[in-house]
mmCIF file with all atom_site columns, C-alpha atoms in Angstrom:
data_model
loop_
_atom_site.group_PDB
_atom_site.id
_atom_site.type_symbol
_atom_site.label_atom_id
_atom_site.label_alt_id
_atom_site.label_comp_id
_atom_site.label_asym_id
_atom_site.label_entity_id
_atom_site.label_seq_id
_atom_site.pdbx_PDB_ins_code
_atom_site.Cartn_x
_atom_site.Cartn_y
_atom_site.Cartn_z
_atom_site.occupancy
_atom_site.B_iso_or_equiv
_atom_site.pdbx_formal_charge
_atom_site.auth_seq_id
_atom_site.auth_comp_id
_atom_site.auth_asym_id
_atom_site.auth_atom_id
_atom_site.pdbx_PDB_model_num
ATOM 1   C CA . UNK P 1 1   ? -1.372  -20.753 27.493 1.00 46.00 ? 1   UNK P CA 1
ATOM 2   C CA . UNK P 1 2   ? 1.570   -18.314 27.730 1.00 49.00 ? 2   UNK P CA 1
ATOM 3   C CA . UNK P 1 3   ? -0.450  -15.544 26.079 1.00 52.00 ? 3   UNK P CA 1
ATOM 4   C CA . UNK P 1 4   ? -3.323  -16.099 28.486 1.00 68.00 ? 4   UNK P CA 1
ATOM 5   C CA . UNK P 1 5   ? -0.992  -15.981 31.492 1.00 75.00 ? 5   UNK P CA 1
ATOM 6   C CA . UNK P 1 6   ? 0.614   -12.764 30.271 1.00 71.00 ? 6   UNK P CA 1
ATOM 7   C CA . UNK P 1 7   ? -2.808  -11.272 29.563 1.00 77.00 ? 7   UNK P CA 1
ATOM 8   C CA . UNK P 1 8   ? -4.019  -12.199 33.061 1.00 81.00 ? 8   UNK P CA 1
ATOM 9   C CA . UNK P 1 9   ? -0.928  -10.613 34.584 1.00 78.00 ? 9   UNK P CA 1
ATOM 10  C CA . UNK P 1 10  ? -1.597  -7.319  32.778 1.00 77.00 ? 10  UNK P CA 1
ATOM 11  C CA . UNK P 1 11  ? -5.283  -7.411  33.667 1.00 81.00 ? 11  UNK P CA 1
ATOM 12  C CA . UNK P 1 12  ? -4.479  -7.969  37.330 1.00 86.00 ? 12  UNK P CA 1
ATOM 13  C CA . UNK P 1 13  ? -1.957  -5.137  37.280 1.00 83.00 ? 13  UNK P CA 1
ATOM 14  C CA . UNK P 1 14  ? -4.422  -2.722  35.653 1.00 81.00 ? 14  UNK P CA 1
ATOM 15  C CA . UNK P 1 15  ? -7.148  -3.732  38.082 1.00 87.00 ? 15  UNK P CA 1
ATOM 16  C CA . UNK P 1 16  ? -4.796  -3.068  40.998 1.00 88.00 ? 16  UNK P CA 1
ATOM 17  C CA . UNK P 1 17  ? -3.896  0.335   39.574 1.00 85.00 ? 17  UNK P CA 1
ATOM 18  C CA . UNK P 1 18  ? -7.568  1.097   39.039 1.00 85.00 ? 18  UNK P CA 1
ATOM 19  C CA . UNK P 1 19  ? -8.342  0.140   42.656 1.00 91.00 ? 19  UNK P CA 1
ATOM 20  C CA . UNK P 1 20  ? -5.518  2.354   43.914 1.00 90.00 ? 20  UNK P CA 1
ATOM 21  C CA . UNK P 1 21  ? -6.768  5.193   41.732 1.00 88.00 ? 21  UNK P CA 1
ATOM 22  C CA . UNK P 1 22  ? -10.327 4.944   43.018 1.00 90.00 ? 22  UNK P CA 1
ATOM 23  C CA . UNK P 1 23  ? -9.155  4.679   46.636 1.00 94.00 ? 23  UNK P CA 1
ATOM 24  C CA . UNK P 1 24  ? -7.089  7.808   46.105 1.00 92.00 ? 24  UNK P CA 1
ATOM 25  C CA . UNK P 1 25  ? -10.049 9.649   44.574 1.00 90.00 ? 25  UNK P CA 1
ATOM 26  C CA . UNK P 1 26  ? -12.201 8.618   47.548 1.00 94.00 ? 26  UNK P CA 1
ATOM 27  C CA . UNK P 1 27  ? -9.594  9.887   50.021 1.00 94.00 ? 27  UNK P CA 1
ATOM 28  C CA . UNK P 1 28  ? -9.158  13.168  48.125 1.00 91.00 ? 28  UNK P CA 1
ATOM 29  C CA . UNK P 1 29  ? -12.926 13.697  48.132 1.00 93.00 ? 29  UNK P CA 1
ATOM 30  C CA . UNK P 1 30  ? -12.969 13.146  51.910 1.00 94.00 ? 30  UNK P CA 1
ATOM 31  C CA . UNK P 1 31  ? -10.325 15.847  52.335 1.00 92.00 ? 31  UNK P CA 1
ATOM 32  C CA . UNK P 1 32  ? -12.250 18.192  50.018 1.00 92.00 ? 32  UNK P CA 1
ATOM 33  C CA . UNK P 1 33  ? -15.407 17.710  52.093 1.00 94.00 ? 33  UNK P CA 1
ATOM 34  C CA . UNK P 1 34  ? -13.428 18.365  55.271 1.00 94.00 ? 34  UNK P CA 1
ATOM 35  C CA . UNK P 1 35  ? -12.067 21.593  53.766 1.00 92.00 ? 35  UNK P CA 1
ATOM 36  C CA . UNK P 1 36  ? -15.569 22.731  52.815 1.00 92.00 ? 36  UNK P CA 1
ATOM 37  C CA . UNK P 1 37  ? -16.818 22.085  56.341 1.00 92.00 ? 37  UNK P CA 1
ATOM 38  C CA . UNK P 1 38  ? -13.934 23.987  57.900 1.00 92.00 ? 38  UNK P CA 1
ATOM 39  C CA . UNK P 1 39  ? -14.299 26.946  55.525 1.00 91.00 ? 39  UNK P CA 1
ATOM 40  C CA . UNK P 1 40  ? -17.767 27.515  56.934 1.00 85.00 ? 40  UNK P CA 1
ATOM 41  C CA . UNK P 1 41  ? -16.401 27.367  60.473 1.00 84.00 ? 41  UNK P CA 1
ATOM 42  C CA . UNK P 1 42  ? -13.523 29.735  59.719 1.00 87.00 ? 42  UNK P CA 1
ATOM 43  C CA . UNK P 1 43  ? -15.841 32.150  57.925 1.00 88.00 ? 43  UNK P CA 1
ATOM 44  C CA . UNK P 1 44  ? -18.044 32.555  60.989 1.00 87.00 ? 44  UNK P CA 1
ATOM 45  C CA . UNK P 1 45  ? -18.134 36.026  62.450 1.00 90.00 ? 45  UNK P CA 1
ATOM 46  C CA . UNK P 1 46  ? -19.274 34.812  65.871 1.00 90.00 ? 46  UNK P CA 1
ATOM 47  C CA . UNK P 1 47  ? -16.667 36.104  68.291 1.00 91.00 ? 47  UNK P CA 1
ATOM 48  C CA . UNK P 1 48  ? -18.682 35.453  71.427 1.00 93.00 ? 48  UNK P CA 1
ATOM 49  C CA . UNK P 1 49  ? -20.747 37.780  73.539 1.00 95.00 ? 49  UNK P CA 1
ATOM 50  C CA . UNK P 1 50  ? -19.527 36.707  76.979 1.00 96.00 ? 50  UNK P CA 1
ATOM 51  C CA . UNK P 1 51  ? -16.478 35.173  78.585 1.00 97.00 ? 51  UNK P CA 1
ATOM 52  C CA . UNK P 1 52  ? -17.800 31.593  78.555 1.00 96.00 ? 52  UNK P CA 1
ATOM 53  C CA . UNK P 1 53  ? -18.670 31.763  74.847 1.00 96.00 ? 53  UNK P CA 1
ATOM 54  C CA . UNK P 1 54  ? -15.280 33.243  73.992 1.00 96.00 ? 54  UNK P CA 1
ATOM 55  C CA . UNK P 1 55  ? -13.548 30.480  75.971 1.00 96.00 ? 55  UNK P CA 1
ATOM 56  C CA . UNK P 1 56  ? -15.561 27.846  74.093 1.00 95.00 ? 56  UNK P CA 1
ATOM 57  C CA . UNK P 1 57  ? -14.768 29.430  70.732 1.00 94.00 ? 57  UNK P CA 1
ATOM 58  C CA . UNK P 1 58  ? -11.095 29.629  71.661 1.00 95.00 ? 58  UNK P CA 1
ATOM 59  C CA . UNK P 1 59  ? -11.100 25.915  72.521 1.00 96.00 ? 59  UNK P CA 1
ATOM 60  C CA . UNK P 1 60  ? -12.723 25.128  69.150 1.00 92.00 ? 60  UNK P CA 1
ATOM 61  C CA . UNK P 1 61  ? -10.106 27.310  67.453 1.00 93.00 ? 61  UNK P CA 1
ATOM 62  C CA . UNK P 1 62  ? -7.269  25.406  69.105 1.00 95.00 ? 62  UNK P CA 1
ATOM 63  C CA . UNK P 1 63  ? -8.833  22.075  68.113 1.00 95.00 ? 63  UNK P CA 1
ATOM 64  C CA . UNK P 1 64  ? -9.182  23.355  64.554 1.00 94.00 ? 64  UNK P CA 1
ATOM 65  C CA . UNK P 1 65  ? -5.437  24.030  64.359 1.00 94.00 ? 65  UNK P CA 1
ATOM 66  C CA . UNK P 1 66  ? -4.678  20.499  65.534 1.00 95.00 ? 66  UNK P CA 1
ATOM 67  C CA . UNK P 1 67  ? -7.103  19.180  62.940 1.00 94.00 ? 67  UNK P CA 1
ATOM 68  C CA . UNK P 1 68  ? -5.457  21.314  60.233 1.00 94.00 ? 68  UNK P CA 1
ATOM 69  C CA . UNK P 1 69  ? -2.038  19.920  61.142 1.00 94.00 ? 69  UNK P CA 1
ATOM 70  C CA . UNK P 1 70  ? -3.370  16.373  60.858 1.00 93.00 ? 70  UNK P CA 1
ATOM 71  C CA . UNK P 1 71  ? -5.059  17.011  57.514 1.00 93.00 ? 71  UNK P CA 1
ATOM 72  C CA . UNK P 1 72  ? -2.013  18.821  56.150 1.00 94.00 ? 72  UNK P CA 1
ATOM 73  C CA . UNK P 1 73  ? 0.050   15.689  56.765 1.00 93.00 ? 73  UNK P CA 1
ATOM 74  C CA . UNK P 1 74  ? -2.732  13.585  55.242 1.00 92.00 ? 74  UNK P CA 1
ATOM 75  C CA . UNK P 1 75  ? -2.747  15.853  52.188 1.00 92.00 ? 75  UNK P CA 1
ATOM 76  C CA . UNK P 1 76  ? 0.993   15.423  51.751 1.00 94.00 ? 76  UNK P CA 1
ATOM 77  C CA . UNK P 1 77  ? 0.578   11.640  51.891 1.00 94.00 ? 77  UNK P CA 1
ATOM 78  C CA . UNK P 1 78  ? -2.189  11.847  49.288 1.00 94.00 ? 78  UNK P CA 1
ATOM 79  C CA . UNK P 1 79  ? 0.103   13.855  47.013 1.00 93.00 ? 79  UNK P CA 1
ATOM 80  C CA . UNK P 1 80  ? 2.829   11.248  47.423 1.00 94.00 ? 80  UNK P CA 1
ATOM 81  C CA . UNK P 1 81  ? 0.368   8.449   46.620 1.00 93.00 ? 81  UNK P CA 1
ATOM 82  C CA . UNK P 1 82  ? -0.839  10.377  43.562 1.00 90.00 ? 82  UNK P CA 1
ATOM 83  C CA . UNK P 1 83  ? 2.701   10.986  42.323 1.00 90.00 ? 83  UNK P CA 1
ATOM 84  C CA . UNK P 1 84  ? 3.585   7.321   42.799 1.00 89.00 ? 84  UNK P CA 1
ATOM 85  C CA . UNK P 1 85  ? 0.480   6.180   40.939 1.00 86.00 ? 85  UNK P CA 1
ATOM 86  C CA . UNK P 1 86  ? 1.152   8.609   38.092 1.00 82.00 ? 86  UNK P CA 1
ATOM 87  C CA . UNK P 1 87  ? 4.730   7.365   37.818 1.00 83.00 ? 87  UNK P CA 1
ATOM 88  C CA . UNK P 1 88  ? 3.624   3.715   37.772 1.00 80.00 ? 88  UNK P CA 1
ATOM 89  C CA . UNK P 1 89  ? 0.891   4.254   35.239 1.00 75.00 ? 89  UNK P CA 1
ATOM 90  C CA . UNK P 1 90  ? 3.031   6.581   33.101 1.00 67.00 ? 90  UNK P CA 1
ATOM 91  C CA . UNK P 1 91  ? 5.652   3.916   32.599 1.00 64.00 ? 91  UNK P CA 1
ATOM 92  C CA . UNK P 1 92  ? 3.006   1.759   30.970 1.00 59.00 ? 92  UNK P CA 1
ATOM 93  C CA . UNK P 1 93  ? 0.706   2.507   28.103 1.00 54.00 ? 93  UNK P CA 1
ATOM 94  C CA . UNK P 1 94  ? -2.419  3.003   30.181 1.00 57.00 ? 94  UNK P CA 1
ATOM 95  C CA . UNK P 1 95  ? -3.374  6.432   28.869 1.00 59.00 ? 95  UNK P CA 1
ATOM 96  C CA . UNK P 1 96  ? -7.057  6.057   29.786 1.00 62.00 ? 96  UNK P CA 1
ATOM 97  C CA . UNK P 1 97  ? -6.287  5.766   33.513 1.00 61.00 ? 97  UNK P CA 1
ATOM 98  C CA . UNK P 1 98  ? -3.743  8.607   33.304 1.00 61.00 ? 98  UNK P CA 1
ATOM 99  C CA . UNK P 1 99  ? -6.269  10.872  31.578 1.00 65.00 ? 99  UNK P CA 1
ATOM 100 C CA . UNK P 1 100 ? -8.953  10.075  34.123 1.00 64.00 ? 100 UNK P CA 1
ATOM 101 C CA . UNK P 1 101 ? -6.526  10.719  36.970 1.00 59.00 ? 101 UNK P CA 1
ATOM 102 C CA . UNK P 1 102 ? -5.381  14.096  35.665 1.00 62.00 ? 102 UNK P CA 1
ATOM 103 C CA . UNK P 1 103 ? -8.973  15.154  35.007 1.00 65.00 ? 103 UNK P CA 1
ATOM 104 C CA . UNK P 1 104 ? -9.854  14.383  38.631 1.00 60.00 ? 104 UNK P CA 1
ATOM 105 C CA . UNK P 1 105 ? -6.655  15.836  40.074 1.00 58.00 ? 105 UNK P CA 1
ATOM 106 C CA . UNK P 1 106 ? -7.089  19.172  38.286 1.00 62.00 ? 106 UNK P CA 1
ATOM 107 C CA . UNK P 1 107 ? -10.794 19.494  39.105 1.00 58.00 ? 107 UNK P CA 1
#
């Protein structure tokens, strides 16, 4: 009975870490998609051909900077979550999850 309880505890802990890992991967992928979308916008060479168009592009530019500020903070939080998860998993002998995490993080 004691072995089973200890085994269940470890299983639950690993499942929680796995859930946190996959949530982190999902959130990182969302940020990567956002970056890809914004690269296309930033790479545009449309500078407007009249005053109204330039004003609209300027407004979009200002909104982009606000969006960048938000996502920069989100990126910092993701890094903190990743570091915390690495530290938690590293203290245990869960090398499979660590390997998977580093493969995804360095991709």
